[in-house]
Coordinates of N, CA and C in Angstrom, one line a residue:
M1 N 1.0 -1.2 0.1 CA 0.0 0.1 0.0 C 0.9 1.2 0.0
N2 N 0.7 2.2 -1.0 CA 1.5 3.5 -0.9 C 1.0 4.2 0.2
K3 N 2.0 4.6 1.1 CA 1.6 5.4 2.2 C 1.3 6.9 2.0
D4 N 1.7 7.4 0.8 CA 1.4 8.8 0.4 C 0.0 8.9 0.0
N5 N -0.6 8.1 -0.7 CA -1.9 8.4 -1.4 C -2.9 7.3 -0.9
G6 N -2.6 6.3 -0.1 CA -3.7 5.3 0.3 C -4.1 4.3 -0.7
F7 N -3.6 4.3 -2.1 CA -3.8 3.5 -3.0 C -2.9 2.2 -3.1
P8 N -3.4 1.1 -3.4 CA -2.4 -0.1 -3.4 C -1.4 0.0 -4.4
Y9 N -0.3 -0.4 -3.9 CA 0.9 -0.3 -4.7 C 0.8 -1.3 -6.0
D10 N 1.1 -0.7 -7.1 CA 1.0 -1.4 -8.3 C 2.4 -1.9 -8.8
G11 N 3.5 -1.4 -8.2 CA 4.9 -2.0 -8.5 C 5.5 -1.4 -9.8
A12 N 4.7 -0.5 -10.6 CA 5.2 0.0 -11.8 C 6.0 1.2 -11.5
N13 N 5.7 2.0 -10.6 CA 6.5 3.2 -10.4 C 7.5 3.2 -9.3
G14 N 7.7 2.1 -8.7 CA 8.7 1.9 -7.7 C 8.6 2.7 -6.5
D15 N 7.4 3.1 -6.1 CA 7.4 3.9 -4.9 C 6.7 3.2 -3.7
G16 N 6.5 1.8 -3.9 CA 6.1 0.9 -2.8 C 7.0 0.9 -1.6
D17 N 6.5 0.3 -0.4 CA 7.2 0.1 0.8 C 7.8 -1.3 0.8
G18 N 7.6 -2.2 -0.1 CA 8.3 -3.5 -0.3 C 7.5 -4.5 0.6
D19 N 6.5 -4.2 1.3 CA 5.6 -5.3 2.2 C 4.3 -5.2 1.9
E20 N 4.0 -5.7 0.7 CA 2.6 -5.8 0.1 C 1.9 -6.9 0.8
S21 N 2.5 -7.9 1.4 CA 1.8 -9.0 1.9 C 1.1 -8.6 3.3
A22 N 1.4 -7.5 4.0 CA 0.8 -7.0 5.2 C -0.4 -6.2 4.8
D23 N -0.5 -5.7 3.5 CA -1.7 -4.9 3.0 C -2.8 -5.8 2.6
A24 N -2.6 -7.0 2.5 CA -3.5 -8.0 1.9 C -4.7 -8.0 2.6
P25 N -4.8 -8.0 4.0 CA -6.1 -8.1 4.7 C -6.8 -6.7 4.7
L26 N -6.0 -5.7 4.6 CA -6.8 -4.4 4.2 C -7.4 -4.4 3.1
E27 N -6.9 -4.9 2.0 CA -7.4 -4.7 0.6 C -8.6 -5.7 0.6
A28 N -8.6 -6.9 1.2 CA -9.7 -7.8 1.2 C -10.9 -7.1 1.9
T29 N -10.6 -6.4 3.0 CA -11.7 -5.8 3.8 C -12.3 -4.7 3.0
A30 N -11.4 -3.8 2.4 CA -12.0 -2.7 1.5 C -12.8 -3.4 0.4
D31 N -12.4 -4.4 -0.2 CA -13.1 -5.0 -1.5 C -14.5 -5.5 -0.9
A32 N -14.4 -6.1 0.3 CA -15.8 -6.6 0.8 C -16.9 -5.6 1.1
L33 N -16.1 -4.4 1.7 CA -17.0 -3.3 2.0 C -17.6 -2.6 0.7
L34 N -16.7 -2.7 -0.4 CA -17.2 -2.0 -1.6 C -18.2 -2.9 -2.3
E35 N -18.1 -4.2 -2.2 CA -19.0 -5.2 -2.7 C -20.4 -5.0 -1.9
E36 N -20.5 -4.9 -0.8 CA -21.6 -4.9 0.0 C -22.3 -3.5 -0.3
E37 N -21.7 -2.3 -0.5 CA -22.1 -1.1 -0.8 C -22.8 -1.3 -2.2
L38 N -22.1 -1.8 -3.1 CA -22.6 -1.9 -4.4 C -23.8 -2.9 -4.3
R39 N -24.0 -3.9 -3.6 CA -25.1 -4.8 -3.5 C -26.4 -3.9 -3.0
Q40 N -26.0 -3.1 -2.1 CA -27.2 -2.4 -1.4 C -27.7 -1.4 -2.3
A41 N -26.8 -0.7 -3.1 CA -27.1 0.3 -4.2 C -27.9 -0.4 -5.3
A42 N -27.6 -1.6 -5.7 CA -28.3 -2.3 -6.8 C -29.6 -2.7 -6.1
A43 N -29.7 -3.1 -4.8 CA -31.0 -3.4 -4.4 C -32.0 -2.3 -4.3
V44 N -31.5 -1.1 -4.2 CA -32.4 0.0 -4.1 C -32.6 0.6 -5.4
L45 N -31.8 0.8 -6.3 CA -31.8 1.4 -7.6 C -32.3 0.5 -8.5
D46 N -32.0 -0.9 -8.5 CA -32.3 -1.7 -9.7 C -32.8 -3.1 -9.0
P47 N -33.8 -3.1 -8.2 CA -34.2 -4.5 -7.6 C -34.6 -5.5 -8.6
V48 N -34.4 -6.8 -8.3 CA -34.7 -8.0 -9.0 C -36.2 -8.1 -9.1
P49 N -36.8 -8.2 -10.1 CA -38.5 -8.3 -10.3 C -38.8 -9.7 -9.7
D50 N -40.0 -9.6 -9.1 CA -40.4 -11.0 -8.5 C -40.6 -12.0 -9.4
F51 N -41.0 -11.7 -10.7 CA -41.2 -12.9 -11.7 C -39.9 -13.4 -12.0
L52 N -38.7 -12.6 -12.0 CA -37.4 -13.1 -12.3 C -36.9 -14.0 -11.1
R53 N -37.2 -13.5 -9.9 CA -36.7 -14.4 -8.8 C -37.4 -15.6 -8.8
Q54 N -38.7 -15.8 -9.2 CA -39.6 -17.0 -9.2 C -39.0 -17.9 -10.4
L55 N -38.6 -17.2 -11.5 CA -38.1 -18.0 -12.6 C -36.7 -18.7 -12.3
A56 N -35.8 -17.9 -11.4 CA -34.5 -18.4 -10.9 C -34.9 -19.6 -10.0
L57 N -35.8 -19.4 -9.0 CA -36.2 -20.6 -8.2 C -36.4 -21.9 -9.1
E58 N -37.4 -21.6 -10.1 CA -37.8 -22.8 -10.9 C -36.7 -23.4 -11.7
A59 N -35.9 -22.6 -12.3 CA -34.6 -23.1 -12.9 C -33.7 -23.9 -12.0
Y60 N -33.6 -23.5 -10.8 CA -32.8 -24.2 -9.9 C -33.3 -25.5 -9.4
A61 N -34.7 -25.7 -9.5 CA -35.3 -26.9 -9.2 C -34.9 -27.9 -10.1
L62 N -34.5 -27.5 -11.3 CA -34.1 -28.5 -12.3 C -32.8 -29.1 -12.3
H63 N -32.0 -28.4 -11.2 CA -30.5 -28.8 -11.2 C -30.4 -30.4 -10.9
D64 N -31.4 -31.1 -10.5 CA -31.1 -32.5 -10.2 C -32.1 -33.3 -11.1
L65 N -32.3 -32.9 -12.2 CA -33.2 -33.3 -13.4 C -32.8 -34.9 -13.6
D66 N -31.5 -35.1 -13.5 CA -31.1 -36.5 -13.8 C -31.2 -37.4 -12.5
A67 N -31.8 -36.8 -11.5 CA -31.9 -37.7 -10.2 C -32.9 -38.8 -10.4
R68 N -32.8 -39.9 -9.8 CA -33.8 -40.9 -9.9 C -34.9 -40.7 -8.9
I69 N -36.1 -41.0 -9.2 CA -37.3 -40.9 -8.4 C -37.5 -42.0 -7.6
A70 N -37.6 -42.0 -6.4 CA -37.9 -43.1 -5.4 C -39.4 -43.3 -5.3
E71 N -39.7 -44.5 -5.6 CA -41.2 -44.7 -5.7 C -41.7 -45.1 -4.2
L72 N -43.0 -44.5 -4.0 CA -43.7 -44.7 -2.5 C -44.3 -46.1 -2.8
T73 N -43.8 -47.0 -1.8 CA -44.1 -48.4 -1.9 C -45.1 -48.6 -0.6
F74 N -45.1 -47.7 0.3 CA -45.9 -48.0 1.4 C -46.2 -46.5 2.1
D75 N -47.4 -46.4 2.4 CA -47.9 -45.2 3.2 C -48.9 -45.7 4.1
S76 N -48.7 -45.4 5.3 CA -49.5 -45.9 6.5 C -50.9 -45.3 6.4
L77 N -51.0 -44.1 5.8 CA -52.4 -43.5 5.7 C -53.2 -44.2 4.6
V78 N -52.6 -44.8 3.8 CA -53.3 -45.6 2.7 C -53.4 -47.1 2.9
D79 N -52.1 -47.7 3.3 CA -52.0 -49.1 3.4 C -52.3 -49.7 4.7
A80 N -52.1 -49.0 5.8 CA -52.0 -49.7 7.0 C -53.5 -49.8 7.6
L81 N -53.7 -50.8 8.5 CA -55.0 -51.0 9.2 C -55.1 -50.1 10.4
P82 N -56.1 -49.4 10.7 CA -56.2 -48.6 11.8 C -56.1 -49.3 13.3
V83 N -55.6 -48.7 14.1 CA -55.4 -49.3 15.5 C -56.5 -48.7 16.4
R84 N -57.3 -49.6 17.1 CA -58.2 -48.8 17.9 C -57.6 -48.2 19.1
G85 N -58.0 -47.0 19.4 CA -57.6 -46.1 20.5 C -56.5 -45.2 20.2
V86 N -56.0 -45.4 19.0 CA -54.7 -44.6 18.7 C -55.2 -43.4 17.8
T87 N -55.2 -42.2 18.3 CA -55.7 -41.1 17.5 C -54.6 -40.4 16.7
D88 N -53.3 -40.3 17.2 CA -52.3 -39.5 16.6 C -51.2 -40.4 16.2
A89 N -51.4 -41.5 15.3 CA -50.3 -42.3 15.0 C -49.4 -41.7 14.0
P90 N -48.1 -42.1 14.3 CA -47.1 -41.6 13.2 C -47.4 -42.1 11.9
R91 N -47.0 -41.3 10.7 CA -47.0 -41.6 9.5 C -45.8 -42.3 9.0
M92 N -46.0 -43.8 8.6 CA -44.9 -44.4 8.1 C -44.8 -44.5 6.6
L93 N -43.7 -44.3 6.0 CA -43.4 -44.2 4.6 C -42.3 -45.0 4.2
T94 N -42.4 -45.7 3.2 CA -41.3 -46.5 2.5 C -41.2 -46.2 1.0
F95 N -39.9 -45.7 0.6 CA -39.6 -45.5 -0.6 C -38.5 -46.3 -1.2
R96 N -38.7 -46.8 -2.6 CA -37.7 -47.7 -3.1 C -37.3 -47.1 -4.3
A97 N -35.9 -47.3 -4.6 CA -35.3 -46.8 -5.9 C -34.3 -48.0 -6.1
G98 N -34.5 -48.8 -7.0 CA -33.6 -49.9 -7.3 C -33.4 -50.9 -6.1
A99 N -32.2 -51.1 -5.6 CA -31.9 -51.9 -4.3 C -32.0 -51.0 -3.1
L100 N -32.1 -49.7 -3.3 CA -32.2 -48.7 -2.2 C -33.5 -48.6 -1.4
T101 N -33.7 -48.6 -0.2 CA -34.8 -48.4 0.5 C -34.7 -47.5 1.4
V102 N -35.8 -46.5 1.6 CA -35.6 -45.4 2.6 C -36.9 -45.5 3.4
D103 N -36.9 -45.9 4.7 CA -37.9 -45.9 5.7 C -38.1 -44.7 6.5
V104 N -39.3 -44.0 6.6 CA -39.5 -42.7 7.2 C -40.6 -42.8 8.2
E105 N -40.5 -42.2 9.3 CA -41.6 -42.0 10.2 C -41.9 -40.6 10.4
V106 N -42.9 -40.0 10.1 CA -43.2 -38.7 10.2 C -44.1 -38.5 11.4
T107 N -43.7 -37.6 12.4 CA -44.5 -37.4 13.6 C -44.6 -35.9 13.8
G108 N -45.3 -35.5 14.8 CA -45.4 -33.9 15.0 C -44.0 -33.4 15.7
D109 N -43.0 -34.3 15.8 CA -41.8 -33.8 16.4 C -40.7 -33.8 15.4
G110 N -40.9 -34.4 14.2 CA -39.9 -34.4 13.2 C -40.0 -35.7 12.4
L111 N -38.9 -36.1 11.8 CA -38.7 -37.2 11.0 C -37.6 -38.2 11.6
I112 N -37.9 -39.5 11.5 CA -37.0 -40.5 11.9 C -37.0 -41.5 10.8
G113 N -35.7 -41.9 10.5 CA -35.8 -42.9 9.2 C -34.5 -43.6 9.1
Q114 N -34.4 -44.5 8.1 CA -33.3 -45.4 8.0 C -33.2 -45.6 6.3
V115 N -31.9 -45.6 6.0 CA -31.5 -45.8 4.5 C -31.0 -47.3 4.5
L116 N -31.6 -48.1 3.6 CA -31.0 -49.5 3.5 C -30.7 -49.9 2.2
P117 N -29.6 -50.5 1.8 CA -28.6 -51.0 2.8 C -27.8 -49.8 3.3
P118 N -27.4 -49.9 4.6 CA -26.6 -48.6 5.1 C -25.3 -48.5 4.3
G119 N -25.0 -47.1 4.4 CA -23.8 -46.6 3.5 C -23.7 -45.3 3.7
S120 N -22.8 -44.7 3.1 CA -22.4 -43.2 3.1 C -23.6 -42.5 2.2
A121 N -24.2 -41.6 3.0 CA -25.1 -40.8 2.2 C -25.5 -39.5 3.0
R122 N -26.0 -38.5 2.2 CA -26.6 -37.3 2.8 C -28.0 -37.1 2.4
I123 N -28.7 -36.6 3.4 CA -30.2 -36.4 3.2 C -30.6 -35.0 3.3
E124 N -31.3 -34.4 2.4 CA -31.9 -33.2 2.6 C -33.3 -33.2 2.7
V125 N -34.1 -32.6 3.5 CA -35.5 -32.4 3.5 C -35.9 -31.1 2.7
L126 N -36.5 -31.3 1.8 CA -37.0 -30.2 0.8 C -38.2 -29.7 1.1
G127 N -38.7 -28.6 1.2 CA -39.9 -28.1 1.7 C -40.4 -26.8 1.0
G128 N -40.8 -26.8 -0.2 CA -41.1 -25.6 -1.0 C -39.9 -24.7 -1.3
P129 N -40.3 -23.4 -1.5 CA -39.2 -22.5 -2.0 C -37.9 -22.4 -1.0
G130 N -38.1 -22.7 0.3 CA -37.1 -22.5 1.3 C -35.9 -23.3 0.9
A131 N -34.8 -23.2 1.7 CA -33.7 -24.1 1.5 C -33.7 -25.4 2.0
A132 N -33.1 -26.4 1.5 CA -33.2 -27.7 2.0 C -32.4 -27.8 3.2
R133 N -33.1 -28.6 4.1 CA -32.5 -28.6 5.5 C -31.8 -30.1 5.5
P134 N -30.4 -30.0 5.7 CA -29.7 -31.2 5.8 C -29.9 -32.1 6.8
V135 N -29.8 -33.3 6.8 CA -30.1 -34.2 8.0 C -28.9 -35.3 7.9
A136 N -28.3 -35.5 9.2 CA -27.2 -36.3 9.2 C -27.6 -37.7 9.2
V137 N -26.7 -38.6 8.7 CA -27.1 -40.1 8.4 C -25.8 -40.8 9.1
D138 N -26.1 -41.8 10.0 CA -25.0 -42.4 10.6 C -24.6 -43.6 10.0
S139 N -23.6 -44.3 10.4 CA -23.2 -45.5 9.7 C -24.1 -46.6 9.5
L140 N -25.1 -46.6 10.2 CA -26.1 -47.5 10.0 C -27.3 -47.1 9.2
G141 N -27.2 -46.0 8.6 CA -28.2 -45.5 7.7 C -29.3 -44.7 8.4
R142 N -29.2 -44.6 9.6 CA -30.3 -44.0 10.4 C -30.3 -42.5 10.5
F143 N -31.2 -41.7 10.3 CA -31.3 -40.3 10.5 C -32.5 -39.8 11.2
L144 N -32.2 -38.6 11.6 CA -33.2 -37.8 12.5 C -33.2 -36.4 12.4
S145 N -34.6 -35.8 12.1 CA -34.6 -34.5 11.9 C -35.6 -33.9 13.0
D146 N -35.3 -32.9 13.9 CA -36.2 -32.5 14.9 C -37.0 -31.4 14.4
D147 N -37.0 -31.1 13.1 CA -37.9 -30.0 12.6 C -39.0 -30.7 11.7
P148 N -40.2 -30.9 12.1 CA -41.3 -31.7 11.4 C -41.5 -30.8 10.0
P149 N -41.8 -31.4 8.9 CA -42.2 -30.8 7.8 C -43.6 -30.1 7.7
R150 N -43.6 -29.0 7.3 CA -45.0 -28.4 7.2 C -45.4 -28.2 6.0
G151 N -46.4 -28.6 5.4 CA -46.9 -28.6 4.1 C -46.2 -29.7 3.1
P152 N -46.1 -29.5 1.9 CA -45.5 -30.6 1.0 C -43.9 -30.7 1.2
F153 N -43.6 -32.0 1.3 CA -42.1 -32.2 1.4 C -41.4 -33.3 0.6
A154 N -40.3 -33.4 0.4 CA -39.6 -34.6 -0.3 C -38.4 -34.8 0.5
L155 N -37.7 -35.8 0.1 CA -36.4 -36.0 0.6 C -35.3 -36.2 -0.5
R156 N -34.2 -35.6 -0.5 CA -33.3 -35.8 -1.6 C -32.0 -36.5 -0.9
L157 N -31.8 -37.8 -1.4 CA -30.7 -38.6 -0.9 C -29.6 -38.5 -1.8
R158 N -28.4 -38.3 -1.4 CA -27.2 -38.2 -2.2 C -26.2 -39.2 -1.7
T159 N -26.0 -40.2 -2.6 CA -25.0 -41.3 -2.2 C -23.7 -40.9 -2.8
G160 N -22.8 -41.7 -2.9 CA -21.5 -41.5 -3.5 C -21.6 -41.3 -5.1
T161 N -22.5 -42.0 -5.6 CA -22.6 -42.1 -7.2 C -23.9 -41.6 -7.7
E162 N -24.9 -41.4 -6.9 CA -26.2 -40.9 -7.4 C -27.0 -40.1 -6.5
V163 N -28.0 -39.5 -7.2 CA -28.9 -38.6 -6.4 C -30.3 -39.2 -6.5
I164 N -31.0 -39.4 -5.5 CA -32.4 -39.9 -5.5 C -33.3 -39.1 -4.7
V165 N -34.5 -38.8 -5.4 CA -35.4 -37.8 -4.7 C -36.8 -38.7 -4.7
T166 N -37.3 -38.4 -3.5 CA -38.6 -39.1 -3.2 C -39.7 -38.2 -3.8
E167 N -40.8 -38.9 -3.9 CA -42.1 -38.2 -4.4 C -42.5 -37.0 -3.4
W168 N -43.0 -36.1 -3.8 CA -43.6 -35.1 -2.8 C -44.8 -35.3 -2.1
L169 N -45.0 -35.3 -0.9 CA -46.0 -35.6 0.1 C -46.4 -34.5 0.9
R170 N -47.6 -34.6 1.4 CA -48.1 -33.5 2.3 C -47.8 -34.1 3.7
A171 N -47.4 -33.5 4.6 CA -47.1 -33.9 6.0 C -48.3 -34.1 6.7

């Protein structure tokens, strides 16, 4: 940084102090402040139209277009026999995609499930236009989410080689 005028040293005129590495954090902070100021100005002077924001969300939804769809093979709301005296039974779901099975229990407290056969996987709970909520999967394929889905939801399962998405269901 040139101490005389406060501008970064460009090395062409030979008037630097020889210690440009010490000025790197200052330049990064100044760049971040300038970027934030420009973002705020653009948001006020030229905001993104709502229809364009919606179009971007819809286009992003296609980024997993090559994902396999897991078929719903069991839904306790449709397939299970009612149990006398139980008024708020959890919803049990089973999805299947090839040799992979995902069992899910949906309660008012969240989701509990297991991926079979167990293996390395990441699960995200999708719920409308909001961000996907990641859920940890342990070495036995079990997962738990303390955040119950509200409204339509689906699960996105990422294994080492493929992406599998369940059908969208109402909680």
